[in-house]
mmCIF file of C-alpha atoms in Angstrom:
data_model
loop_
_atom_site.group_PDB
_atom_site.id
_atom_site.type_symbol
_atom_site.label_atom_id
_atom_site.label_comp_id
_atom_site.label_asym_id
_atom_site.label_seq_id
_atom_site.Cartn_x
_atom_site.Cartn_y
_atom_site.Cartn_z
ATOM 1 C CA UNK Z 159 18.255 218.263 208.760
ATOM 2 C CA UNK Z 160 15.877 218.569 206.246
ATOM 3 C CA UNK Z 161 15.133 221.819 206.613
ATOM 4 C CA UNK Z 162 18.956 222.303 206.472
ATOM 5 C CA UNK Z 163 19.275 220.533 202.993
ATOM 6 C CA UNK Z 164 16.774 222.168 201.353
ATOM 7 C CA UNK Z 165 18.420 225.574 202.039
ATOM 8 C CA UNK Z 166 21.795 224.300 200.729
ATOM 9 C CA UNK Z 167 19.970 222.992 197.362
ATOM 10 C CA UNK Z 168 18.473 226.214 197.018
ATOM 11 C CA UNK Z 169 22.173 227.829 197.982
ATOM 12 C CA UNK Z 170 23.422 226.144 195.238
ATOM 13 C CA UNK Z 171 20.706 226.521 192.377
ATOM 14 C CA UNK Z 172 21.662 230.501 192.176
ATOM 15 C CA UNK Z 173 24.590 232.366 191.628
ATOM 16 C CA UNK Z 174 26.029 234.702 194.367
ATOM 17 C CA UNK Z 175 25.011 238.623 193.837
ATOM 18 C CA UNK Z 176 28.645 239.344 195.361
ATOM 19 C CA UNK Z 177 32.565 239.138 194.625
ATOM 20 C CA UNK Z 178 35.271 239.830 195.256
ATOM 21 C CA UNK Z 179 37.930 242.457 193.532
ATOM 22 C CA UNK Z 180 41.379 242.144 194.101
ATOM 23 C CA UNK Z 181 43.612 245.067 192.130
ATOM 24 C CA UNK Z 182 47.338 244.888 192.824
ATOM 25 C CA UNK Z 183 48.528 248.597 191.950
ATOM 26 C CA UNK Z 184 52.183 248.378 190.741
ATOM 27 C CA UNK Z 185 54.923 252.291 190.850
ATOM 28 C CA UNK Z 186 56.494 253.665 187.850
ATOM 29 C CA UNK Z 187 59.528 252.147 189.411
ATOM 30 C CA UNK Z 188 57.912 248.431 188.965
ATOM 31 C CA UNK Z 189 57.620 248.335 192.614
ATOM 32 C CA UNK Z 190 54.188 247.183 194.847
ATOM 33 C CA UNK Z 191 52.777 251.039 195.229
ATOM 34 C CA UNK Z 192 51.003 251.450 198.242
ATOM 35 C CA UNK Z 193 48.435 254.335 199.203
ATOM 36 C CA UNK Z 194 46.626 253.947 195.977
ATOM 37 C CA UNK Z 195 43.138 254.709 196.510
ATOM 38 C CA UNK Z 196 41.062 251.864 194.840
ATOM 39 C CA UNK Z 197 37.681 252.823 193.801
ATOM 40 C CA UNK Z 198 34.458 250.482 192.568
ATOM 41 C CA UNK Z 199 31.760 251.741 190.780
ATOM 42 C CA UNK Z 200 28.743 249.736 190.117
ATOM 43 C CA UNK Z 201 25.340 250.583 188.378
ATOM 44 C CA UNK Z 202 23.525 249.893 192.118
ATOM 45 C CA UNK Z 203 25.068 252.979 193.648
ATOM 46 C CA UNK Z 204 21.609 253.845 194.807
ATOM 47 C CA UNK Z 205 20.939 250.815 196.829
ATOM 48 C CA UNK Z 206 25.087 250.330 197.805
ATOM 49 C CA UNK Z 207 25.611 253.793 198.663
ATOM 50 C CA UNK Z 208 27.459 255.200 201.560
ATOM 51 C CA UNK Z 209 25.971 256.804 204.054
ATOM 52 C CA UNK Z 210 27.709 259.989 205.619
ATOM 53 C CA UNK Z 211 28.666 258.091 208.462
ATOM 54 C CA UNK Z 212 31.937 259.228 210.219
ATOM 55 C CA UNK Z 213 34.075 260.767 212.182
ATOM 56 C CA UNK Z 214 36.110 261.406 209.445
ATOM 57 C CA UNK Z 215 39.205 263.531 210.625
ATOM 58 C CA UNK Z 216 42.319 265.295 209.120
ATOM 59 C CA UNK Z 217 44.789 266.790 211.726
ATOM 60 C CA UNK Z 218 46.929 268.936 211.391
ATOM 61 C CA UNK Z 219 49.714 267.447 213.287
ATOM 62 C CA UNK Z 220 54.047 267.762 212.928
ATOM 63 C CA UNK Z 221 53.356 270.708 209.974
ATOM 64 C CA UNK Z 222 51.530 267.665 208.018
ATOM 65 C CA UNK Z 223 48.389 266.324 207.139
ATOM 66 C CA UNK Z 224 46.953 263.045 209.264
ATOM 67 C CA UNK Z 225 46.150 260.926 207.601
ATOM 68 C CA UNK Z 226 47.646 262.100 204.212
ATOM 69 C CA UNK Z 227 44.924 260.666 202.151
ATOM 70 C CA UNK Z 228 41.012 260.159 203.062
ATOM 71 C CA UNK Z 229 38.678 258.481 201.538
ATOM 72 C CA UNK Z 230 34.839 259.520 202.422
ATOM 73 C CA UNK Z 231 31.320 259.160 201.448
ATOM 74 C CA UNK Z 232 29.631 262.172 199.495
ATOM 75 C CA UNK Z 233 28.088 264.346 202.487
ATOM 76 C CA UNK Z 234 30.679 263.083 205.063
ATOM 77 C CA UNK Z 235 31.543 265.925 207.498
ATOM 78 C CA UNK Z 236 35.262 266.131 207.807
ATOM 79 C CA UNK Z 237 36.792 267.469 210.554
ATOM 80 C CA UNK Z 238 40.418 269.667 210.714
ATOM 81 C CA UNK Z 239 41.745 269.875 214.340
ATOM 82 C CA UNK Z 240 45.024 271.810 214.841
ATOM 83 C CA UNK Z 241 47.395 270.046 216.740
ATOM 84 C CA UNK Z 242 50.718 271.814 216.244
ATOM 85 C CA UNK Z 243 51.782 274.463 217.933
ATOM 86 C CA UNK Z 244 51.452 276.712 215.083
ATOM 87 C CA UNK Z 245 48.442 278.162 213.422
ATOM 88 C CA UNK Z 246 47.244 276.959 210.309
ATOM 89 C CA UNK Z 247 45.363 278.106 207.085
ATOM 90 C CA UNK Z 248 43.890 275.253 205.202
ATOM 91 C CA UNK Z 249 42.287 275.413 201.922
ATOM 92 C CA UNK Z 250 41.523 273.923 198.293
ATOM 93 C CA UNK Z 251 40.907 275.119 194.719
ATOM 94 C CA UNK Z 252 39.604 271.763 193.805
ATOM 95 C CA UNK Z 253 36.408 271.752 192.047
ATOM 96 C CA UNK Z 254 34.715 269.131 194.099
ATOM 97 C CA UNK Z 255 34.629 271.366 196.820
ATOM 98 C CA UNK Z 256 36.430 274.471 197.451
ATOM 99 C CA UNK Z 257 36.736 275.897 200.999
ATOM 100 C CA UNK Z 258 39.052 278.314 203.049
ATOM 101 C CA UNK Z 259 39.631 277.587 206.951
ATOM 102 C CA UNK Z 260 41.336 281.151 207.774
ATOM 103 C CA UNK Z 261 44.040 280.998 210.597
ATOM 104 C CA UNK Z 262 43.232 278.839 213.715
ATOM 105 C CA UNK Z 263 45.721 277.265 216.740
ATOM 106 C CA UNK Z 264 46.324 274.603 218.655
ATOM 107 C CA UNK Z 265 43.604 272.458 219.564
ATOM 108 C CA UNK Z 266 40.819 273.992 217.574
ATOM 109 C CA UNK Z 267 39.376 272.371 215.111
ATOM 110 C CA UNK Z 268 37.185 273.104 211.872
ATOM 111 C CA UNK Z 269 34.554 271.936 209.945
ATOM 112 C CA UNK Z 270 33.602 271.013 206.150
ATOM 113 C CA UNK Z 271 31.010 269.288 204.680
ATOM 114 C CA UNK Z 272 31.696 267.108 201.408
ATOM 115 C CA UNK Z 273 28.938 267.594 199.316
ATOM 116 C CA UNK Z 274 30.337 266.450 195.957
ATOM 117 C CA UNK Z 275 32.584 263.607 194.959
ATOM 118 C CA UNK Z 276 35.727 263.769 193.481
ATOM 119 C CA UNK Z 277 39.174 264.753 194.708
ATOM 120 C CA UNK Z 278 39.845 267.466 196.608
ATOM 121 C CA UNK Z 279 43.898 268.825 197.381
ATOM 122 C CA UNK Z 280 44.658 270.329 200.343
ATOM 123 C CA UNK Z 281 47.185 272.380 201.085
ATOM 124 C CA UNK Z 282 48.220 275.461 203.959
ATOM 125 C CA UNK Z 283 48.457 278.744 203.077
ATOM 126 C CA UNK Z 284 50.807 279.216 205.594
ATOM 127 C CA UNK Z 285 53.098 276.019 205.501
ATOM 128 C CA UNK Z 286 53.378 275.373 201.498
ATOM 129 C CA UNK Z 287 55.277 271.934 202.044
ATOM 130 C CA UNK Z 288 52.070 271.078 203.346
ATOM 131 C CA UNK Z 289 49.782 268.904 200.902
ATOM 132 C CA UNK Z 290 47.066 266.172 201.938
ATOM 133 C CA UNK Z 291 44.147 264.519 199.683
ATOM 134 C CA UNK Z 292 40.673 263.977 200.361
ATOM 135 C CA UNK Z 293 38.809 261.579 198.050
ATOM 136 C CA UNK Z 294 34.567 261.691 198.096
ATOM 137 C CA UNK Z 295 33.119 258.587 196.693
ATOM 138 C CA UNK Z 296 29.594 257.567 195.673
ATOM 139 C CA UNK Z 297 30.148 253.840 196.359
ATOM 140 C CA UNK Z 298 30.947 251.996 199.477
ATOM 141 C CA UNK Z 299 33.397 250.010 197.568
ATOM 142 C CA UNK Z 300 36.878 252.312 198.169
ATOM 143 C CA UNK Z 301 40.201 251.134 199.515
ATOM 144 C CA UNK Z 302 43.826 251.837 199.891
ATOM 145 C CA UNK Z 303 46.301 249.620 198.754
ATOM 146 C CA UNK Z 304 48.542 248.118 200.858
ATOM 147 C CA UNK Z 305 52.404 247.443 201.547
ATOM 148 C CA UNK Z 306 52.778 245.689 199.156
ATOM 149 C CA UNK Z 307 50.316 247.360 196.543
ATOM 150 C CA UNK Z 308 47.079 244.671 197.176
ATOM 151 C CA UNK Z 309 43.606 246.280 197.402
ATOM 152 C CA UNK Z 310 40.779 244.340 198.399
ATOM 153 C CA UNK Z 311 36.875 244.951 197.754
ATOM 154 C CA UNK Z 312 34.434 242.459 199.441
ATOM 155 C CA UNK Z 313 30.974 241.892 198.238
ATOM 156 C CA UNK Z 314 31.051 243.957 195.025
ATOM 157 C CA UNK Z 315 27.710 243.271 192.999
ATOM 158 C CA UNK Z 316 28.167 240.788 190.040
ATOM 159 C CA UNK Z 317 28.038 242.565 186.865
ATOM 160 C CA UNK Z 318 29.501 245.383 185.027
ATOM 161 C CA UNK Z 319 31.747 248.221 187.319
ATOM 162 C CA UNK Z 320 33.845 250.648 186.717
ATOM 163 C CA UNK Z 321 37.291 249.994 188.412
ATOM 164 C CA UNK Z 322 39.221 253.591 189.310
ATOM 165 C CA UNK Z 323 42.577 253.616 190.743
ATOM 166 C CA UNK Z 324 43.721 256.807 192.136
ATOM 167 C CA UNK Z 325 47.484 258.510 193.159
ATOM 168 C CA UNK Z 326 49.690 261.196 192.725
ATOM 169 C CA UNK Z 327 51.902 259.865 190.425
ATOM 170 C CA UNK Z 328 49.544 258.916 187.750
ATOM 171 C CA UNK Z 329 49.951 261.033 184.977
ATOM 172 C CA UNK Z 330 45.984 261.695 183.878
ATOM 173 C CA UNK Z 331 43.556 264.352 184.736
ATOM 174 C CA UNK Z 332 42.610 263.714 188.876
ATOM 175 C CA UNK Z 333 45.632 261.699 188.479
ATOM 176 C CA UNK Z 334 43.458 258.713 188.220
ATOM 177 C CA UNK Z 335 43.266 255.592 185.939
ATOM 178 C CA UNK Z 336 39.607 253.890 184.905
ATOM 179 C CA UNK Z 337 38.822 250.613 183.064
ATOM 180 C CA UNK Z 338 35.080 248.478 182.843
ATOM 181 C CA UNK Z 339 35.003 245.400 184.158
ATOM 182 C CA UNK Z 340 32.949 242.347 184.532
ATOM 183 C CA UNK Z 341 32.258 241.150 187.883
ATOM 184 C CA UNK Z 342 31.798 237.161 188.106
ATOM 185 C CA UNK Z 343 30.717 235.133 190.831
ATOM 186 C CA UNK Z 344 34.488 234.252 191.239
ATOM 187 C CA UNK Z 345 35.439 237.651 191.174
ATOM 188 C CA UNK Z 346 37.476 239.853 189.611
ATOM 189 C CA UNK Z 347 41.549 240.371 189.298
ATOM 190 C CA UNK Z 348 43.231 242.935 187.562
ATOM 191 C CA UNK Z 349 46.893 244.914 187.942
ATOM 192 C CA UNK Z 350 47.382 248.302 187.384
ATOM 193 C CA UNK Z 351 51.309 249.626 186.530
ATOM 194 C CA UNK Z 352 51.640 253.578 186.999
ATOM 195 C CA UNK Z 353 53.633 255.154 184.537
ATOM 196 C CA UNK Z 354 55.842 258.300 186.198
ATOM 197 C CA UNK Z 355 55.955 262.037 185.337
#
């Protein structure tokens, strides 16, 4: 009991190192926008980072990209199995990492490694309505929002961050917003509105 008491004194003598950040990400049309990718930065990147980790897969599945977005850690391996019945050609232009996947079939798969963060569209050389998103991070602290436009980030250093919030619709380069923020020990709420083409 003692022992116990002690350890809550001491609990309670420091502030946490670790918040919370909620971000509710609200459409053009004033509407919860879900699928925004919600992005953290903090100056401990080195000591936060993520590691490659994985699987991390987009299919090619119903002439479409599964899952439409990804979100991965810089040196992730992505994989790109075929699963139609058609072949496919997948590529991107994007400077964070450009690649071509000539023509492969049904159940074979490909490879890439993302070496480089930023975004990185997708698309088929072969299927044009096709168009998918792959977003490499630096920082373990990346979501998507939810159904009803909510994104939360769990034990986010206290301090200064940079809060990104990513999505097609935003009209900026990468098509992504940024602000600084201050990370309390109570955390940190913000709202981001999207403004249309």
């Amino acid at each position: 009991m003692r022992f116990t008491g002690a350890a809550a004194a001491l609990a309670c003598a420091f502030p946490a190192f670790a918040a919370t950040v909620s971000v509710d990400v609200i459409g053009a049309d004033g509407k919860p926008l879900a699928g925004a990718v919600v992005i953290v930065d903090t100056p401990r990147k080195s000591a936060g980072a993520m590691k490659p980790g994985g699987p991390y897969e987009m299919a090619q599945q119903n002439i479409a990209f599964v899952p439409h977005v990804l979100i991965v850690p810089v040196g992730a391996t992505v994989s790109f199995p075929n699963r139609d019945k058609v072949r496919h050609h997948v590529y991107s232009f994007s400077k964070a990492r450009k690649f071509d996947l000539k023509l492969y079939g049904k159940d074979e798969t490909r490879s890439v490694v993302f070496d480089k963060p930023g975004v990185v569209a997708l698309g088929c050389n072969i299927h044009d309505a096709m168009n998918g998103s792959i977003i490499v991070v630096e920082t373990p602290y990346a979501v998507q929002s939810d159904a009803k436009g909510h994104a939360t980030i769990a034990d986010v250093p206290v301090g200064g961050a940079t809060i990104r919030v990513w999505h097609p619709s935003i009209r900026a380069p990468d098509n992504m917003l940024s602000q600084s923020a201050t990370v309390t020990a109570t955390g940190y709420t913000t709202t981001y509105t999207i403004r249309g083409r």
